[in-house]
mmCIF file of C-alpha atoms in Angstrom:
data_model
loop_
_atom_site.group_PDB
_atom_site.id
_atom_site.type_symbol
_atom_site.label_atom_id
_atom_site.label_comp_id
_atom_site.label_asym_id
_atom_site.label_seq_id
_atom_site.Cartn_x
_atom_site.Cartn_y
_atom_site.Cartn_z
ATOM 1 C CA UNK A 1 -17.103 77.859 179.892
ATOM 2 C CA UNK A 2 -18.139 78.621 176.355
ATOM 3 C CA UNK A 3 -17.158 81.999 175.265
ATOM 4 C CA UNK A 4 -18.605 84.130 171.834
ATOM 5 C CA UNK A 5 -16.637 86.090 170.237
ATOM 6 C CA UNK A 6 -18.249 88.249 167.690
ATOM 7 C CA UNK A 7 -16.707 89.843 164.772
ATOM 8 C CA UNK A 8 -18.825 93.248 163.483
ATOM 9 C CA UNK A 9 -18.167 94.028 159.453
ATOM 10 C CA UNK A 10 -18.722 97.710 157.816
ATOM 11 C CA UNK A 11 -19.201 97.515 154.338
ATOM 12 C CA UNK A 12 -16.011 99.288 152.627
ATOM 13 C CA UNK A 13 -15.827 102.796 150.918
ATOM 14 C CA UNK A 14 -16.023 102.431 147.451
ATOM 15 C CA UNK A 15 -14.888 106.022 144.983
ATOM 16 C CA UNK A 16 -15.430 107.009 141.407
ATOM 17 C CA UNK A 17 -13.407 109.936 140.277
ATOM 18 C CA UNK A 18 -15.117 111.401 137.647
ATOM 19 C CA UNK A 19 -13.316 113.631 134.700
ATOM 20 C CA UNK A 20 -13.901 116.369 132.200
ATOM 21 C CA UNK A 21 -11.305 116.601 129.960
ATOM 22 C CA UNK A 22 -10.629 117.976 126.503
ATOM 23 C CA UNK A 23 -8.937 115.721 123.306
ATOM 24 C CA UNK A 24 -5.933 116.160 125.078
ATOM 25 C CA UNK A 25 -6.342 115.484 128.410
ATOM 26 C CA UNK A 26 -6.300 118.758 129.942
ATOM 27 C CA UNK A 27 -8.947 119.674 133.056
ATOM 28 C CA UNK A 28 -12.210 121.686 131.420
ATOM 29 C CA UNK A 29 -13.689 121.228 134.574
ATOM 30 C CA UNK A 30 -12.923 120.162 138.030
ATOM 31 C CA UNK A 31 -12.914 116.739 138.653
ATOM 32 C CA UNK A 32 -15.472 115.257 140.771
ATOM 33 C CA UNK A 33 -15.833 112.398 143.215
ATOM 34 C CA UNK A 34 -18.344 109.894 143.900
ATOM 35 C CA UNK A 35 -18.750 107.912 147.426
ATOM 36 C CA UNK A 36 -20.725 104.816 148.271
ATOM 37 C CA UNK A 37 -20.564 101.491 149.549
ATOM 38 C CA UNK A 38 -18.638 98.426 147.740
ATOM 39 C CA UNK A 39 -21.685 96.724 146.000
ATOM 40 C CA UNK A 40 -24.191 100.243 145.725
ATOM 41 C CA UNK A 41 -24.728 101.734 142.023
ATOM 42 C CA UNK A 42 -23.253 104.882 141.217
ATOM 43 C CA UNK A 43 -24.289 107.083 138.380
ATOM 44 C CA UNK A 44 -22.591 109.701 136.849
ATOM 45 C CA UNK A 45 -23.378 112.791 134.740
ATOM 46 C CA UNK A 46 -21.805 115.240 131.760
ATOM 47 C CA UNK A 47 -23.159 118.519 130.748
ATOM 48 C CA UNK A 48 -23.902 118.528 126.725
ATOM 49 C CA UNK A 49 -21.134 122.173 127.025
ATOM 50 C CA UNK A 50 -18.717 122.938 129.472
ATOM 51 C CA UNK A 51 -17.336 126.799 128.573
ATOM 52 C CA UNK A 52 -16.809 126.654 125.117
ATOM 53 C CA UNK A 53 -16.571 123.001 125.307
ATOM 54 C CA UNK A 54 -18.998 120.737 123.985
ATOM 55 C CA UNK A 55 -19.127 116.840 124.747
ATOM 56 C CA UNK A 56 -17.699 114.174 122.435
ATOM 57 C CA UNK A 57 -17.108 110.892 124.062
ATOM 58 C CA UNK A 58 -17.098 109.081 127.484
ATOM 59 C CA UNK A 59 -14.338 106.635 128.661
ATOM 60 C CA UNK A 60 -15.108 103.794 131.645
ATOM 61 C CA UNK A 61 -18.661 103.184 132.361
ATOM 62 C CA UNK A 62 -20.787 106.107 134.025
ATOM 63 C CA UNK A 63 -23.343 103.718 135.600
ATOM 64 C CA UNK A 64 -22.164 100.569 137.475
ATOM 65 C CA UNK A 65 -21.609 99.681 141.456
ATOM 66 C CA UNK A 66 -18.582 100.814 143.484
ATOM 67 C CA UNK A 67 -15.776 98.167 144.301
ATOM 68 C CA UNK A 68 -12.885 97.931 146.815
ATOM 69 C CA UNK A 69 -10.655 99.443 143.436
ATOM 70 C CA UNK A 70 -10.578 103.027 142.673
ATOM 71 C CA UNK A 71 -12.694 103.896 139.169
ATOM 72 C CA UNK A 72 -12.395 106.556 136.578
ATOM 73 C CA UNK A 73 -14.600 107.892 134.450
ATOM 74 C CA UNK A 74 -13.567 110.223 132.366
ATOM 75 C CA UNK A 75 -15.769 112.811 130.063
ATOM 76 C CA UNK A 76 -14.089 114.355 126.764
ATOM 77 C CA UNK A 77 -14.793 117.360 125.296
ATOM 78 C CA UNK A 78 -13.911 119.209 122.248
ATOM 79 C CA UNK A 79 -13.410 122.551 121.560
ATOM 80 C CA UNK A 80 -16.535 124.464 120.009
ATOM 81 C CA UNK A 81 -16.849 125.993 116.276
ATOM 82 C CA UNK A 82 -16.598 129.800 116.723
ATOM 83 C CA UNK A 83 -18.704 132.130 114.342
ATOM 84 C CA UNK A 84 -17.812 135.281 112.883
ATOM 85 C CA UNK A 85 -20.432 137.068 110.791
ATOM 86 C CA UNK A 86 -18.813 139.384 107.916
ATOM 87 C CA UNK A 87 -20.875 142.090 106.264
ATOM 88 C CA UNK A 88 -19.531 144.276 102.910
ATOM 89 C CA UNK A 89 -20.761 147.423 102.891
ATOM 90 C CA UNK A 90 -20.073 150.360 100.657
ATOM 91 C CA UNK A 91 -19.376 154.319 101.521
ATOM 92 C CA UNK A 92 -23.092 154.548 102.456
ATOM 93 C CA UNK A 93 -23.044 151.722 104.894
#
């Protein structure tokens, strides 16, 4: 007698950790993380400020398809500029 066997797949779990960090690697933010499917597209993300944090650079790719490995990306931010506005005045005001 012939006999089938029949093997059922499931796509594997693919994650993207995504970052916000400033120049020196310190949290801003909490990280995030991203779930598909090895082989979907993923997308991430960054707000232009963060606090008084403004965004300077991205490391790894924010766009591209989950795989079987873990990815980072990893958004860097910089301290903002503060502003102080000084005014002379005399006894009169």
């Amino acid at each position: 007698d012939n006999q089938t066997v029949t093997y059922v797949y499931q796509k594997a779990d693919g994650h993207v950790t995504v970052r916000y960090v400033d120049e020196n690697g310190n949290p801003v933010q909490p990280d995030t993380v991203l779930n598909g499917k090895v082989g979907e597209d993923y997308s991430s993300t960054h707000p232009e400020q963060i606090n008084e944090y403004n965004y300077l650079e991205t490391e790894g790719n924010p766009t591209g398809e989950y795989s079987r490995d873990n990815q980072t990306v990893t958004y860097v931010y910089q301290k903002a500029d503060g502003h102080v506005t000084v005014r002379y005045v005399d006894e009169n005001g």
